[in-house]
mmCIF file of C-alpha atoms and ligand atoms in Angstrom:
data_model
loop_
_atom_site.group_PDB
_atom_site.id
_atom_site.type_symbol
_atom_site.label_atom_id
_atom_site.label_comp_id
_atom_site.label_asym_id
_atom_site.label_seq_id
_atom_site.Cartn_x
_atom_site.Cartn_y
_atom_site.Cartn_z
ATOM 1 C CA UNK A 56 8.841 -21.405 -6.649
ATOM 2 C CA UNK A 57 9.197 -24.977 -5.446
ATOM 3 C CA UNK A 58 7.414 -27.856 -7.178
ATOM 4 C CA UNK A 59 5.177 -28.280 -4.149
ATOM 5 C CA UNK A 60 3.952 -24.730 -4.466
ATOM 6 C CA UNK A 61 3.225 -25.143 -8.163
ATOM 7 C CA UNK A 62 1.173 -28.271 -7.416
ATOM 8 C CA UNK A 63 -0.684 -26.399 -4.687
ATOM 9 C CA UNK A 64 -1.563 -23.638 -7.149
ATOM 10 C CA UNK A 65 -2.807 -26.099 -9.753
ATOM 11 C CA UNK A 66 -5.052 -27.832 -7.233
ATOM 12 C CA UNK A 67 -6.406 -24.593 -5.801
ATOM 13 C CA UNK A 68 -7.251 -23.269 -9.271
ATOM 14 C CA UNK A 69 -9.773 -26.068 -9.771
ATOM 15 C CA UNK A 70 -11.604 -25.284 -6.526
ATOM 16 C CA UNK A 71 -12.264 -21.546 -6.643
ATOM 17 C CA UNK A 72 -13.417 -18.987 -9.230
ATOM 18 C CA UNK A 73 -10.920 -17.360 -11.552
ATOM 19 C CA UNK A 74 -11.186 -13.946 -9.866
ATOM 20 C CA UNK A 75 -10.790 -15.553 -6.434
ATOM 21 C CA UNK A 76 -7.728 -17.384 -7.712
ATOM 22 C CA UNK A 77 -6.225 -14.130 -9.010
ATOM 23 C CA UNK A 78 -6.956 -12.538 -5.606
ATOM 24 C CA UNK A 79 -5.279 -15.470 -3.843
ATOM 25 C CA UNK A 80 -2.171 -15.089 -6.017
ATOM 26 C CA UNK A 81 -2.185 -11.381 -5.177
ATOM 27 C CA UNK A 82 -2.358 -12.161 -1.465
ATOM 28 C CA UNK A 83 0.397 -14.796 -1.775
ATOM 29 C CA UNK A 84 2.860 -12.414 -3.439
ATOM 30 C CA UNK A 85 1.931 -9.456 -1.245
ATOM 31 C CA UNK A 86 2.369 -11.618 1.865
ATOM 32 C CA UNK A 87 5.730 -12.800 0.493
ATOM 33 C CA UNK A 88 6.758 -9.174 0.015
ATOM 34 C CA UNK A 89 5.775 -8.272 3.548
ATOM 35 C CA UNK A 90 7.675 -11.346 4.769
ATOM 36 C CA UNK A 91 10.795 -9.996 2.998
ATOM 37 C CA UNK A 92 10.299 -6.623 4.640
ATOM 38 C CA UNK A 93 9.691 -8.011 8.141
ATOM 39 C CA UNK A 94 12.105 -10.950 8.053
ATOM 40 C CA UNK A 95 9.736 -13.881 7.958
ATOM 41 C CA UNK A 96 9.850 -17.206 6.108
ATOM 42 C CA UNK A 97 8.785 -16.400 2.535
ATOM 43 C CA UNK A 98 7.456 -19.854 1.701
ATOM 44 C CA UNK A 99 5.140 -19.862 4.719
ATOM 45 C CA UNK A 100 3.749 -16.493 3.657
ATOM 46 C CA UNK A 101 3.231 -17.751 0.084
ATOM 47 C CA UNK A 102 1.390 -20.894 1.192
ATOM 48 C CA UNK A 103 -0.801 -19.066 3.716
ATOM 49 C CA UNK A 104 -1.651 -16.379 1.149
ATOM 50 C CA UNK A 105 -2.360 -18.894 -1.570
ATOM 51 C CA UNK A 106 -4.720 -20.994 0.577
ATOM 52 C CA UNK A 107 -6.354 -18.354 2.810
ATOM 53 C CA UNK A 108 -9.606 -18.351 0.754
ATOM 54 C CA UNK A 109 -9.524 -22.014 -0.345
ATOM 55 C CA UNK A 110 -12.979 -22.614 1.210
ATOM 56 C CA UNK A 111 -14.558 -19.549 -0.403
ATOM 57 C CA UNK A 112 -16.614 -21.551 -2.929
ATOM 58 C CA UNK A 113 -18.057 -23.966 -0.379
ATOM 59 C CA UNK A 114 -21.724 -23.793 0.516
ATOM 60 C CA UNK A 115 -22.435 -22.522 4.052
ATOM 61 C CA UNK A 116 -24.018 -25.849 4.978
ATOM 62 C CA UNK A 117 -20.911 -27.731 3.849
ATOM 63 C CA UNK A 118 -18.656 -25.357 5.797
ATOM 64 C CA UNK A 119 -20.730 -25.936 8.937
ATOM 65 C CA UNK A 120 -20.569 -29.700 8.469
ATOM 66 C CA UNK A 121 -16.821 -29.549 7.939
ATOM 67 C CA UNK A 122 -16.340 -27.565 11.164
ATOM 68 C CA UNK A 123 -18.609 -29.893 13.139
ATOM 69 C CA UNK A 124 -16.863 -32.988 11.827
ATOM 70 C CA UNK A 125 -13.513 -31.566 12.903
ATOM 71 C CA UNK A 126 -14.740 -30.361 16.306
ATOM 72 C CA UNK A 127 -14.083 -26.726 15.468
ATOM 73 C CA UNK A 128 -16.444 -24.509 17.429
ATOM 74 C CA UNK A 129 -18.762 -22.306 15.352
ATOM 75 C CA UNK A 130 -20.240 -19.223 17.003
ATOM 76 C CA UNK A 131 -23.714 -17.779 16.480
ATOM 77 C CA UNK A 132 -22.339 -14.805 14.557
ATOM 78 C CA UNK A 133 -20.588 -17.186 12.120
ATOM 79 C CA UNK A 134 -23.755 -19.223 11.671
ATOM 80 C CA UNK A 135 -25.702 -16.086 10.819
ATOM 81 C CA UNK A 136 -22.967 -14.583 8.644
ATOM 82 C CA UNK A 137 -21.505 -17.448 6.627
ATOM 83 C CA UNK A 138 -19.129 -14.962 4.992
ATOM 84 C CA UNK A 139 -17.116 -15.350 8.169
ATOM 85 C CA UNK A 140 -17.024 -19.144 8.110
ATOM 86 C CA UNK A 141 -14.685 -19.634 5.141
ATOM 87 C CA UNK A 142 -11.758 -18.750 7.402
ATOM 88 C CA UNK A 143 -12.221 -21.658 9.836
ATOM 89 C CA UNK A 144 -13.367 -23.982 7.055
ATOM 90 C CA UNK A 145 -10.341 -22.929 4.995
ATOM 91 C CA UNK A 146 -7.908 -23.923 7.727
ATOM 92 C CA UNK A 147 -9.511 -27.380 7.917
ATOM 93 C CA UNK A 148 -9.400 -27.788 4.120
ATOM 94 C CA UNK A 149 -5.787 -26.625 3.977
ATOM 95 C CA UNK A 150 -4.927 -29.428 6.365
ATOM 96 C CA UNK A 151 -7.168 -32.191 5.025
ATOM 97 C CA UNK A 152 -7.140 -31.498 1.326
ATOM 98 C CA UNK A 153 -3.885 -29.620 0.714
ATOM 99 C CA UNK A 154 -1.852 -31.487 3.299
ATOM 100 C CA UNK A 155 -0.537 -28.415 5.113
ATOM 101 C CA UNK A 156 0.232 -29.246 8.734
ATOM 102 C CA UNK A 157 2.182 -26.172 9.798
ATOM 103 C CA UNK A 158 0.040 -24.732 12.592
ATOM 104 C CA UNK A 159 1.377 -21.218 12.034
ATOM 105 C CA UNK A 160 0.057 -21.313 8.470
ATOM 106 C CA UNK A 161 -3.254 -22.876 9.543
ATOM 107 C CA UNK A 162 -3.721 -20.225 12.247
ATOM 108 C CA UNK A 163 -3.051 -17.448 9.730
ATOM 109 C CA UNK A 164 -5.870 -18.880 7.583
ATOM 110 C CA UNK A 165 -8.200 -19.224 10.598
ATOM 111 C CA UNK A 166 -7.807 -15.566 11.618
ATOM 112 C CA UNK A 167 -7.536 -13.872 8.215
ATOM 113 C CA UNK A 168 -11.040 -12.347 8.231
ATOM 114 C CA UNK A 169 -11.515 -11.007 11.766
ATOM 115 C CA UNK A 170 -7.937 -10.913 12.916
ATOM 116 C CA UNK A 171 -7.367 -11.600 16.597
ATOM 117 C CA UNK A 172 -5.671 -9.797 19.476
ATOM 118 C CA UNK A 173 -1.907 -10.208 19.610
ATOM 119 C CA UNK A 174 -1.490 -11.823 16.186
ATOM 120 C CA UNK A 175 1.737 -13.504 15.150
ATOM 121 C CA UNK A 176 3.654 -11.721 12.413
ATOM 122 C CA UNK A 177 2.476 -14.306 9.862
ATOM 123 C CA UNK A 178 -1.163 -13.855 10.921
ATOM 124 C CA UNK A 179 -0.809 -10.091 10.629
ATOM 125 C CA UNK A 180 0.903 -10.319 7.246
ATOM 126 C CA UNK A 181 -1.890 -12.444 5.769
ATOM 127 C CA UNK A 182 -4.559 -10.227 7.344
ATOM 128 C CA UNK A 183 -2.993 -7.117 5.823
ATOM 129 C CA UNK A 184 -2.077 -8.715 2.463
ATOM 130 C CA UNK A 185 -5.702 -9.842 2.029
ATOM 131 C CA UNK A 186 -6.806 -6.207 2.257
ATOM 132 C CA UNK A 187 -4.102 -4.493 0.202
ATOM 133 C CA UNK A 188 -3.228 -6.972 -2.588
ATOM 134 C CA UNK A 189 -3.083 -5.252 -5.999
ATOM 135 C CA UNK A 190 -6.486 -6.442 -7.301
ATOM 136 C CA UNK A 191 -8.341 -4.741 -4.439
ATOM 137 C CA UNK A 192 -9.801 -1.355 -5.286
ATOM 138 C CA UNK A 193 -13.090 -0.807 -3.461
ATOM 139 C CA UNK A 194 -12.039 -0.102 0.129
ATOM 140 C CA UNK A 195 -11.480 3.434 1.350
ATOM 141 C CA UNK A 196 -7.985 4.682 2.224
ATOM 142 C CA UNK A 197 -6.268 1.883 0.263
ATOM 143 C CA UNK A 198 -3.378 4.060 -0.917
ATOM 144 C CA UNK A 199 -2.620 5.125 2.639
ATOM 145 C CA UNK A 200 -3.005 1.635 4.119
ATOM 146 C CA UNK A 201 -0.728 0.128 1.423
ATOM 147 C CA UNK A 202 1.964 2.604 2.423
ATOM 148 C CA UNK A 203 1.451 1.966 6.136
ATOM 149 C CA UNK A 204 1.797 -1.793 5.620
ATOM 150 C CA UNK A 205 5.476 -1.322 4.742
ATOM 151 C CA UNK A 206 6.132 1.374 7.356
ATOM 152 C CA UNK A 207 4.328 0.098 10.433
ATOM 153 C CA UNK A 208 2.306 -3.105 10.113
ATOM 154 C CA UNK A 209 0.545 -2.583 13.479
ATOM 155 C CA UNK A 210 -0.708 0.760 12.219
ATOM 156 C CA UNK A 211 -1.937 -0.781 8.943
ATOM 157 C CA UNK A 212 -3.695 -3.539 10.909
ATOM 158 C CA UNK A 213 -5.479 -1.011 13.122
ATOM 159 C CA UNK A 214 -6.437 1.104 10.108
ATOM 160 C CA UNK A 215 -7.957 -1.924 8.327
ATOM 161 C CA UNK A 216 -9.961 -2.893 11.428
ATOM 162 C CA UNK A 217 -11.204 0.661 11.902
ATOM 163 C CA UNK A 218 -12.349 0.924 8.267
ATOM 164 C CA UNK A 219 -13.878 -2.575 8.275
ATOM 165 C CA UNK A 220 -15.947 -1.762 11.390
ATOM 166 C CA UNK A 221 -16.991 1.546 9.826
ATOM 167 C CA UNK A 222 -18.013 -0.291 6.645
ATOM 168 C CA UNK A 223 -19.961 -2.957 8.551
ATOM 169 C CA UNK A 224 -21.697 -0.375 10.748
ATOM 170 C CA UNK A 225 -22.818 1.569 7.677
ATOM 171 C CA UNK A 226 -24.247 -1.569 6.084
ATOM 172 C CA UNK A 227 -26.067 -4.445 7.673
ATOM 173 C CA UNK A 228 -23.088 -6.596 8.541
ATOM 174 C CA UNK A 229 -23.167 -7.876 12.094
ATOM 175 C CA UNK A 230 -19.787 -7.302 13.687
ATOM 176 C CA UNK A 231 -18.031 -10.347 15.090
ATOM 177 C CA UNK A 232 -16.847 -9.850 18.671
ATOM 178 C CA UNK A 233 -13.439 -11.000 17.508
ATOM 179 C CA UNK A 234 -13.245 -8.077 15.042
ATOM 180 C CA UNK A 235 -14.020 -5.625 17.877
ATOM 181 C CA UNK A 236 -11.583 -7.304 20.253
ATOM 182 C CA UNK A 237 -8.862 -7.165 17.629
ATOM 183 C CA UNK A 238 -9.586 -3.500 16.965
ATOM 184 C CA UNK A 239 -9.419 -2.716 20.675
ATOM 185 C CA UNK A 240 -6.154 -4.601 21.111
ATOM 186 C CA UNK A 241 -4.380 -2.750 18.289
ATOM 187 C CA UNK A 242 -5.921 0.551 19.345
ATOM 188 C CA UNK A 243 -4.417 0.173 22.816
ATOM 189 C CA UNK A 244 -0.919 -0.806 21.702
HETATM 190 O O1 LIG B 507 -12.533 -13.422 1.685
HETATM 191 P P1 LIG B 507 -12.167 -12.039 1.239
HETATM 192 O O2 LIG B 507 -13.288 -11.327 0.545
HETATM 193 O O3 LIG B 507 -10.917 -11.988 0.443
HETATM 194 O O4 LIG B 507 -11.822 -11.178 2.542
HETATM 195 P P2 LIG B 507 -12.238 -11.493 4.060
HETATM 196 O O5 LIG B 507 -11.979 -12.895 4.386
HETATM 197 O O6 LIG B 507 -11.564 -10.455 4.891
HETATM 198 O O7 LIG B 507 -13.768 -11.263 4.067
HETATM 199 C C1 LIG B 507 -14.172 -9.998 3.759
HETATM 200 C C2 LIG B 507 -15.565 -9.785 4.241
HETATM 201 O O8 LIG B 507 -15.642 -10.146 5.599
HETATM 202 C C3 LIG B 507 -15.906 -8.327 4.113
HETATM 203 O O9 LIG B 507 -17.105 -8.201 3.385
HETATM 204 C C4 LIG B 507 -16.051 -7.867 5.515
HETATM 205 C C5 LIG B 507 -16.368 -9.158 6.233
HETATM 206 N N1 LIG B 507 -16.053 -9.085 7.671
HETATM 207 C C6 LIG B 507 -14.899 -8.824 8.300
HETATM 208 N N2 LIG B 507 -15.092 -8.751 9.630
HETATM 209 C C7 LIG B 507 -16.409 -9.009 9.809
HETATM 210 C C8 LIG B 507 -17.020 -9.247 8.569
HETATM 211 N N3 LIG B 507 -18.328 -9.544 8.392
HETATM 212 C C9 LIG B 507 -19.082 -9.590 9.488
HETATM 213 N N4 LIG B 507 -20.378 -9.871 9.373
HETATM 214 N N5 LIG B 507 -18.562 -9.358 10.739
HETATM 215 C C10 LIG B 507 -17.260 -9.065 10.954
HETATM 216 O O10 LIG B 507 -16.846 -8.847 12.094
HETATM 217 FE FE1 LIG B 508 -11.304 -14.431 3.059
HETATM 218 FE FE1 LIG B 509 -9.134 -13.048 0.672
#
């Protein structure tokens, strides 16, 4: 691991909880693995995985302010469900605080929660790695989805979206249009 990455890890560790840090490390290494499998730059996958939840400990109000200050549009559904906002806020923090300017990495952070139609391979890898990293255990069908991730990443992506929508519909989570649009896109591939 390069010195830059080690510094990034040390800085991140101070900003999020220990379990969130362990999750982020899990996502970083899982994304790196998927990058090996699918022929993508490993360092980009590591950085995107490491930083994807860097805004997770921010208060909703602070996340909103950060988005407003940076002219990033916040939708009603994100205002009402601040759990969604850490993705956009995270991309801003990654740039401002962690000095990451690679737009492919920043986009992967922006879309890691809802996904988006026609994702880049890096976006898809971070989206999938977030769901399957080794510390995760609560979601249904994890064993199957973990296998699919290395066989057919489009299939794993669709499976995650299907299960996430099912989970949100069973609870009280309002579904972001982007989550539905992403589901529809991968369902029609
Ligand atoms: O930040 P993490 O917990 O690692 O993972 P994440 O960024 O994927 O966020 C997970 C949460 O986001 C999970 O509880 C489901 C929720 N989520 C995903 N899509 C939607 C959503 N929540 C709402 N309200 N609407 C969505 O469309
Ligand atoms: Fe997240
Ligand atoms: Fe995450």
